[in-house]
mmCIF file of C-alpha atoms and ligand atoms in Angstrom:
data_model
loop_
_atom_site.group_PDB
_atom_site.id
_atom_site.type_symbol
_atom_site.label_atom_id
_atom_site.label_comp_id
_atom_site.label_asym_id
_atom_site.label_seq_id
_atom_site.Cartn_x
_atom_site.Cartn_y
_atom_site.Cartn_z
ATOM 1 C CA UNK A 26 5.675 9.877 22.750
ATOM 2 C CA UNK A 27 4.663 11.239 19.700
ATOM 3 C CA UNK A 28 3.054 8.407 17.358
ATOM 4 C CA UNK A 29 3.626 8.700 13.301
ATOM 5 C CA UNK A 30 1.172 7.010 11.145
ATOM 6 C CA UNK A 31 2.150 6.919 7.362
ATOM 7 C CA UNK A 32 -0.094 5.862 4.380
ATOM 8 C CA UNK A 33 1.877 4.723 1.552
ATOM 9 C CA UNK A 34 0.543 4.035 -2.020
ATOM 10 C CA UNK A 35 1.830 3.151 -5.692
ATOM 11 C CA UNK A 36 3.880 6.500 -5.957
ATOM 12 C CA UNK A 37 6.507 5.555 -3.478
ATOM 13 C CA UNK A 38 7.458 2.539 -5.666
ATOM 14 C CA UNK A 39 6.969 4.312 -8.815
ATOM 15 C CA UNK A 40 10.890 5.083 -8.823
ATOM 16 C CA UNK A 41 11.501 1.539 -8.096
ATOM 17 C CA UNK A 42 10.248 0.769 -11.898
ATOM 18 C CA UNK A 43 6.477 -0.420 -10.498
ATOM 19 C CA UNK A 44 3.729 1.059 -12.180
ATOM 20 C CA UNK A 45 0.842 3.058 -10.547
ATOM 21 C CA UNK A 46 -2.898 2.817 -11.278
ATOM 22 C CA UNK A 47 -3.971 5.792 -12.093
ATOM 23 C CA UNK A 48 -1.187 7.916 -13.979
ATOM 24 C CA UNK A 49 -0.613 7.679 -17.701
ATOM 25 C CA UNK A 50 0.192 4.104 -18.875
ATOM 26 C CA UNK A 51 -1.121 2.862 -15.527
ATOM 27 C CA UNK A 52 -2.289 -0.618 -14.417
ATOM 28 C CA UNK A 53 -5.945 0.847 -14.617
ATOM 29 C CA UNK A 54 -5.323 2.185 -17.876
ATOM 30 C CA UNK A 55 -4.152 -0.966 -19.193
ATOM 31 C CA UNK A 56 -6.453 -3.179 -17.467
ATOM 32 C CA UNK A 57 -9.993 -3.235 -16.345
ATOM 33 C CA UNK A 58 -10.491 -3.514 -12.916
ATOM 34 C CA UNK A 59 -13.827 -5.686 -12.937
ATOM 35 C CA UNK A 60 -11.762 -8.331 -15.041
ATOM 36 C CA UNK A 61 -8.601 -8.758 -12.883
ATOM 37 C CA UNK A 62 -9.198 -7.100 -9.469
ATOM 38 C CA UNK A 63 -12.731 -8.270 -8.399
ATOM 39 C CA UNK A 64 -14.086 -11.506 -6.915
ATOM 40 C CA UNK A 65 -16.355 -11.813 -9.925
ATOM 41 C CA UNK A 66 -13.710 -11.260 -12.652
ATOM 42 C CA UNK A 67 -11.859 -14.090 -10.985
ATOM 43 C CA UNK A 68 -14.826 -16.363 -10.941
ATOM 44 C CA UNK A 69 -15.223 -15.853 -14.650
ATOM 45 C CA UNK A 70 -11.585 -16.007 -15.776
ATOM 46 C CA UNK A 71 -9.207 -17.092 -13.218
ATOM 47 C CA UNK A 72 -6.365 -17.712 -15.669
ATOM 48 C CA UNK A 73 -6.389 -13.926 -16.808
ATOM 49 C CA UNK A 74 -6.546 -12.781 -13.187
ATOM 50 C CA UNK A 75 -3.484 -15.202 -12.231
ATOM 51 C CA UNK A 76 -1.562 -14.119 -15.310
ATOM 52 C CA UNK A 77 -1.878 -10.395 -14.275
ATOM 53 C CA UNK A 78 -0.719 -11.221 -10.790
ATOM 54 C CA UNK A 79 1.959 -13.662 -12.045
ATOM 55 C CA UNK A 80 3.365 -10.947 -14.235
ATOM 56 C CA UNK A 81 3.330 -8.351 -11.210
ATOM 57 C CA UNK A 82 4.806 -10.704 -8.768
ATOM 58 C CA UNK A 83 7.496 -11.483 -11.076
ATOM 59 C CA UNK A 84 8.202 -7.850 -11.891
ATOM 60 C CA UNK A 85 7.988 -6.900 -8.074
ATOM 61 C CA UNK A 86 10.477 -9.536 -7.040
ATOM 62 C CA UNK A 87 12.986 -7.768 -9.350
ATOM 63 C CA UNK A 88 12.192 -4.537 -7.966
ATOM 64 C CA UNK A 89 14.718 -2.830 -5.575
ATOM 65 C CA UNK A 90 13.721 -0.482 -2.716
ATOM 66 C CA UNK A 91 14.455 3.248 -3.216
ATOM 67 C CA UNK A 92 15.359 6.090 -1.479
ATOM 68 C CA UNK A 93 11.796 7.023 0.043
ATOM 69 C CA UNK A 94 11.411 3.432 1.436
ATOM 70 C CA UNK A 95 14.658 3.575 3.066
ATOM 71 C CA UNK A 96 14.151 6.805 4.697
ATOM 72 C CA UNK A 97 10.936 5.365 6.128
ATOM 73 C CA UNK A 98 12.760 2.519 7.667
ATOM 74 C CA UNK A 99 15.521 4.726 9.141
ATOM 75 C CA UNK A 100 12.558 6.747 10.787
ATOM 76 C CA UNK A 101 11.053 3.862 12.270
ATOM 77 C CA UNK A 102 14.516 2.963 13.945
ATOM 78 C CA UNK A 103 15.424 6.522 14.895
ATOM 79 C CA UNK A 104 12.235 8.105 16.097
ATOM 80 C CA UNK A 105 11.843 7.843 19.674
ATOM 81 C CA UNK A 106 8.043 7.003 19.327
ATOM 82 C CA UNK A 107 5.912 4.368 17.362
ATOM 83 C CA UNK A 108 6.006 4.726 13.571
ATOM 84 C CA UNK A 109 3.489 2.549 12.022
ATOM 85 C CA UNK A 110 3.692 2.076 8.146
ATOM 86 C CA UNK A 111 0.291 1.302 6.431
ATOM 87 C CA UNK A 112 0.656 0.411 2.907
ATOM 88 C CA UNK A 113 -1.922 -0.111 0.084
ATOM 89 C CA UNK A 114 0.971 -1.582 -1.932
ATOM 90 C CA UNK A 115 1.320 -5.221 -2.532
ATOM 91 C CA UNK A 116 4.898 -5.277 -3.092
ATOM 92 C CA UNK A 117 7.314 -6.012 -0.420
ATOM 93 C CA UNK A 118 9.564 -2.888 -0.920
ATOM 94 C CA UNK A 119 9.148 -1.469 2.616
ATOM 95 C CA UNK A 120 10.418 -4.706 4.126
ATOM 96 C CA UNK A 121 13.311 -4.776 1.502
ATOM 97 C CA UNK A 122 14.272 -1.448 2.585
ATOM 98 C CA UNK A 123 14.429 -2.092 6.187
ATOM 99 C CA UNK A 124 10.794 -1.412 7.599
ATOM 100 C CA UNK A 125 9.466 -4.010 10.087
ATOM 101 C CA UNK A 126 5.657 -4.662 11.024
ATOM 102 C CA UNK A 127 4.445 -3.100 7.806
ATOM 103 C CA UNK A 128 0.466 -3.199 7.316
ATOM 104 C CA UNK A 129 -0.479 -4.528 4.043
ATOM 105 C CA UNK A 130 -4.100 -3.471 3.835
ATOM 106 C CA UNK A 131 -4.545 -4.579 0.474
ATOM 107 C CA UNK A 132 -2.692 -7.775 0.653
ATOM 108 C CA UNK A 133 0.673 -9.056 -0.697
ATOM 109 C CA UNK A 134 1.862 -10.390 -3.902
ATOM 110 C CA UNK A 135 3.855 -12.700 -2.449
ATOM 111 C CA UNK A 136 1.117 -14.391 -0.524
ATOM 112 C CA UNK A 137 -1.432 -17.301 -1.845
ATOM 113 C CA UNK A 138 -4.784 -17.534 -0.154
ATOM 114 C CA UNK A 139 -7.373 -20.247 -0.133
ATOM 115 C CA UNK A 140 -10.793 -18.865 -0.820
ATOM 116 C CA UNK A 141 -12.415 -22.095 0.686
ATOM 117 C CA UNK A 142 -10.509 -22.217 3.792
ATOM 118 C CA UNK A 143 -8.638 -18.894 4.356
ATOM 119 C CA UNK A 144 -5.507 -20.828 5.134
ATOM 120 C CA UNK A 145 -2.346 -18.474 3.781
ATOM 121 C CA UNK A 146 1.050 -19.587 2.460
ATOM 122 C CA UNK A 147 3.856 -18.419 0.186
ATOM 123 C CA UNK A 148 2.982 -17.795 -3.132
ATOM 124 C CA UNK A 149 5.112 -19.395 -5.780
ATOM 125 C CA UNK A 150 6.171 -16.924 -8.523
ATOM 126 C CA UNK A 151 3.668 -18.343 -10.933
ATOM 127 C CA UNK A 152 0.413 -19.529 -9.561
ATOM 128 C CA UNK A 153 -1.926 -21.651 -11.593
ATOM 129 C CA UNK A 154 -5.559 -22.198 -12.040
ATOM 130 C CA UNK A 155 -6.634 -25.007 -9.759
ATOM 131 C CA UNK A 156 -3.768 -25.245 -7.624
ATOM 132 C CA UNK A 157 -4.745 -26.957 -4.490
ATOM 133 C CA UNK A 158 -4.641 -25.582 -0.925
ATOM 134 C CA UNK A 159 -1.766 -26.953 1.316
ATOM 135 C CA UNK A 160 -4.203 -27.356 4.014
ATOM 136 C CA UNK A 161 -7.901 -28.405 2.674
ATOM 137 C CA UNK A 162 -6.674 -29.525 -0.787
ATOM 138 C CA UNK A 163 -9.654 -27.443 -1.974
ATOM 139 C CA UNK A 164 -8.483 -26.280 -5.760
ATOM 140 C CA UNK A 165 -9.097 -22.956 -4.716
ATOM 141 C CA UNK A 166 -5.850 -20.863 -4.387
ATOM 142 C CA UNK A 167 -5.952 -17.047 -5.357
ATOM 143 C CA UNK A 168 -3.649 -14.404 -4.751
ATOM 144 C CA UNK A 169 -3.857 -13.048 -1.325
ATOM 145 C CA UNK A 170 -4.524 -9.441 -2.553
ATOM 146 C CA UNK A 171 -7.605 -7.340 -1.525
ATOM 147 C CA UNK A 172 -9.794 -7.064 -4.744
ATOM 148 C CA UNK A 173 -12.543 -4.424 -5.223
ATOM 149 C CA UNK A 174 -15.763 -5.361 -3.489
ATOM 150 C CA UNK A 175 -13.648 -7.071 -0.539
ATOM 151 C CA UNK A 176 -12.715 -5.513 2.711
ATOM 152 C CA UNK A 177 -9.262 -4.285 3.509
ATOM 153 C CA UNK A 178 -7.119 -6.065 6.035
ATOM 154 C CA UNK A 179 -6.707 -5.201 9.552
ATOM 155 C CA UNK A 180 -8.944 -2.184 9.506
ATOM 156 C CA UNK A 181 -9.945 -2.208 13.252
ATOM 157 C CA UNK A 182 -6.081 -2.022 14.188
ATOM 158 C CA UNK A 183 -5.477 0.830 11.510
ATOM 159 C CA UNK A 184 -8.176 2.888 13.104
ATOM 160 C CA UNK A 185 -6.731 2.235 16.435
ATOM 161 C CA UNK A 186 -3.607 3.545 15.457
ATOM 162 C CA UNK A 187 -5.119 6.713 13.828
ATOM 163 C CA UNK A 188 -6.791 7.521 16.931
ATOM 164 C CA UNK A 189 -3.529 7.760 18.585
ATOM 165 C CA UNK A 190 -1.588 9.561 15.915
ATOM 166 C CA UNK A 191 0.211 12.839 16.447
ATOM 167 C CA UNK A 192 1.417 13.217 12.914
ATOM 168 C CA UNK A 193 -0.260 11.538 9.755
ATOM 169 C CA UNK A 194 1.386 11.702 6.517
ATOM 170 C CA UNK A 195 0.227 10.236 3.093
ATOM 171 C CA UNK A 196 2.925 9.241 0.607
ATOM 172 C CA UNK A 197 2.255 8.573 -3.063
ATOM 173 C CA UNK A 198 -1.360 8.065 -3.068
ATOM 174 C CA UNK A 199 -4.073 9.611 -5.382
ATOM 175 C CA UNK A 200 -6.652 9.696 -2.530
ATOM 176 C CA UNK A 201 -9.211 8.136 -4.951
ATOM 177 C CA UNK A 202 -9.583 4.690 -3.043
ATOM 178 C CA UNK A 203 -11.738 4.218 0.169
ATOM 179 C CA UNK A 204 -11.422 3.580 3.056
ATOM 180 C CA UNK A 205 -7.619 4.525 2.944
ATOM 181 C CA UNK A 206 -8.524 8.118 1.248
ATOM 182 C CA UNK A 207 -10.524 8.612 4.693
ATOM 183 C CA UNK A 208 -7.931 7.972 6.885
ATOM 184 C CA UNK A 209 -6.785 11.810 6.948
ATOM 185 C CA UNK A 210 -9.922 12.571 8.464
ATOM 186 C CA UNK A 211 -9.828 9.953 11.012
ATOM 187 C CA UNK A 212 -6.228 11.536 11.937
ATOM 188 C CA UNK A 213 -7.697 15.075 11.856
ATOM 189 C CA UNK A 214 -10.317 13.923 14.376
ATOM 190 C CA UNK A 215 -7.527 12.741 16.698
ATOM 191 C CA UNK A 216 -5.818 16.082 16.591
ATOM 192 C CA UNK A 217 -3.006 14.601 14.346
ATOM 193 C CA UNK A 218 -1.028 17.026 12.287
ATOM 194 C CA UNK A 219 -1.315 15.963 8.672
ATOM 195 C CA UNK A 220 0.977 16.286 5.558
ATOM 196 C CA UNK A 221 0.941 14.880 2.131
ATOM 197 C CA UNK A 222 3.920 14.127 -0.160
ATOM 198 C CA UNK A 223 2.836 13.150 -3.720
ATOM 199 C CA UNK A 224 4.336 14.084 -7.110
ATOM 200 C CA UNK A 225 1.046 16.303 -7.290
ATOM 201 C CA UNK A 226 -1.847 17.214 -5.325
ATOM 202 C CA UNK A 227 -4.043 14.258 -4.625
ATOM 203 C CA UNK A 228 -8.019 14.270 -4.770
ATOM 204 C CA UNK A 229 -7.837 15.037 -1.022
ATOM 205 C CA UNK A 230 -4.988 17.496 -0.807
ATOM 206 C CA UNK A 231 -7.397 20.222 0.762
ATOM 207 C CA UNK A 232 -7.538 17.899 4.017
ATOM 208 C CA UNK A 233 -3.703 18.286 4.876
ATOM 209 C CA UNK A 234 -1.966 20.858 6.949
ATOM 210 C CA UNK A 235 1.039 20.391 5.015
ATOM 211 C CA UNK A 236 2.113 19.544 1.530
ATOM 212 C CA UNK A 237 5.232 18.441 -0.469
ATOM 213 C CA UNK A 238 5.276 17.826 -3.990
ATOM 214 C CA UNK A 239 7.911 16.326 -5.745
ATOM 215 C CA UNK A 240 9.269 12.591 -6.509
ATOM 216 C CA UNK A 241 9.192 10.359 -3.760
ATOM 217 C CA UNK A 242 12.869 9.781 -3.326
ATOM 218 C CA UNK A 243 13.659 13.381 -3.124
ATOM 219 C CA UNK A 244 10.544 14.559 -0.751
ATOM 220 C CA UNK A 245 10.590 11.540 1.588
ATOM 221 C CA UNK A 246 14.228 11.606 2.710
ATOM 222 C CA UNK A 247 13.763 15.517 3.207
ATOM 223 C CA UNK A 248 10.621 15.109 5.490
ATOM 224 C CA UNK A 249 12.469 12.195 7.676
ATOM 225 C CA UNK A 250 15.779 14.700 7.838
ATOM 226 C CA UNK A 251 13.473 17.110 8.640
ATOM 227 C CA UNK A 252 11.571 15.280 11.586
ATOM 228 C CA UNK A 253 14.933 13.513 12.955
ATOM 229 C CA UNK A 254 16.681 16.832 12.914
ATOM 230 C CA UNK A 255 13.848 18.599 14.711
ATOM 231 C CA UNK A 256 14.912 16.654 17.832
HETATM 232 P P1 LIG B 316 -2.661 5.626 -7.785
HETATM 233 O O1 LIG B 316 -2.053 5.043 -8.989
HETATM 234 O O2 LIG B 316 -4.162 5.922 -7.852
HETATM 235 O O3 LIG B 316 -1.906 6.990 -7.319
HETATM 236 C C1 LIG B 316 -0.400 6.840 -7.308
HETATM 237 C C2 LIG B 316 -0.258 8.454 -7.018
HETATM 238 O O4 LIG B 316 1.277 8.521 -6.812
HETATM 239 C C3 LIG B 316 -0.455 9.429 -7.680
HETATM 240 O O5 LIG B 316 -1.375 10.514 -6.908
HETATM 241 C C4 LIG B 316 0.609 10.145 -8.433
HETATM 242 O O6 LIG B 316 0.616 11.625 -8.657
HETATM 243 C C5 LIG B 316 1.677 9.821 -7.246
HETATM 244 N N1 LIG B 316 3.221 9.357 -7.973
HETATM 245 C C6 LIG B 316 3.539 9.182 -8.909
HETATM 246 N N2 LIG B 316 4.750 8.886 -9.197
HETATM 247 C C7 LIG B 316 5.503 9.263 -8.066
HETATM 248 C C8 LIG B 316 6.549 9.579 -7.223
HETATM 249 N N3 LIG B 316 7.586 9.257 -8.254
HETATM 250 N N4 LIG B 316 6.468 10.057 -6.199
HETATM 251 C C9 LIG B 316 5.449 10.546 -5.325
HETATM 252 N N5 LIG B 316 4.198 10.225 -6.047
HETATM 253 C C10 LIG B 316 4.233 9.729 -7.283
HETATM 254 O O7 LIG B 316 -2.256 4.572 -6.620
HETATM 255 P P2 LIG B 316 -2.730 4.576 -5.244
HETATM 256 O O8 LIG B 316 -3.349 5.557 -4.698
HETATM 257 O O9 LIG B 316 -2.236 3.497 -4.284
HETATM 258 O O10 LIG B 316 -6.177 -1.108 -4.816
HETATM 259 O O11 LIG B 316 -3.897 3.446 -5.235
HETATM 260 C C11 LIG B 316 -4.996 3.094 -4.533
HETATM 261 C C12 LIG B 316 -5.654 1.622 -4.697
HETATM 262 O O12 LIG B 316 -6.236 1.607 -5.695
HETATM 263 C C13 LIG B 316 -4.472 0.692 -4.940
HETATM 264 O O13 LIG B 316 -4.070 0.021 -3.476
HETATM 265 C C14 LIG B 316 -5.166 -0.535 -5.760
HETATM 266 C C15 LIG B 316 -5.874 0.453 -6.911
HETATM 267 O O14 LIG B 316 -6.830 0.061 -7.120
HETATM 268 C C16 LIG B 316 -6.566 -2.091 -5.027
HETATM 269 O O15 LIG B 316 -6.241 -3.141 -6.073
HETATM 270 C C17 LIG B 316 -7.553 -2.719 -4.100
#
């Protein structure tokens, strides 16, 4: 049975009102990565880092899934093979749209992580500096998101899925951040057919067999309908 592996990025949540990173007015245009998305930045100024993620957590909690999230959930339900969704996004919109078993390789805003013992728990809407870990009481709570210089989560599992993929799709991602940007090459090595769905060509566009450009709320439902109709 054909296995589909899908990588999503910030572009899939753009039409739900969540800003992307590198587009005009994006998060990395307004904030310095080294201040808010590195372990060193957190050590220097944890209050600034918490304020950044608190604002994003509150905003993400208010956002609604869009037609692209819902279409991928439908694909998961109706496709006879496995459909694995790997997301770089820290929002929970795939799950809110009905998807299951989503692999959050860059973590999740709704999670808190103890930097001392590794314990994980549900983050309050606003985290504060020095909040004690419920397991070990160390005052080292941090958002459960992956920062630059840290290893993304569940990489072995992701590579196992890519090795078995018949179809690989990258949706709403600029292809500028590794290791996710190299997943297409893993998929090609496994013999998968590859497709990019993005607003505009990504940095890695030439690696894909097929491309569909436009807003995710249009291209993703159309692609899913084609896949399901083809059977
Ligand atoms: P980027 O902001 O780099 O790229 C977003 C992509 O989405 C761009 O290629 C846009 O053209 C596209 N896009 C924008 N609006 C869209 C729409 N309505 N429909 C379809 N596509 C649209 O975001 P990511 O590629 O997700 O990591 O960034 C990857 C990682 O870089 C993030 O996970 C984050 C960031 O630094 C960490 O923080 C570790």
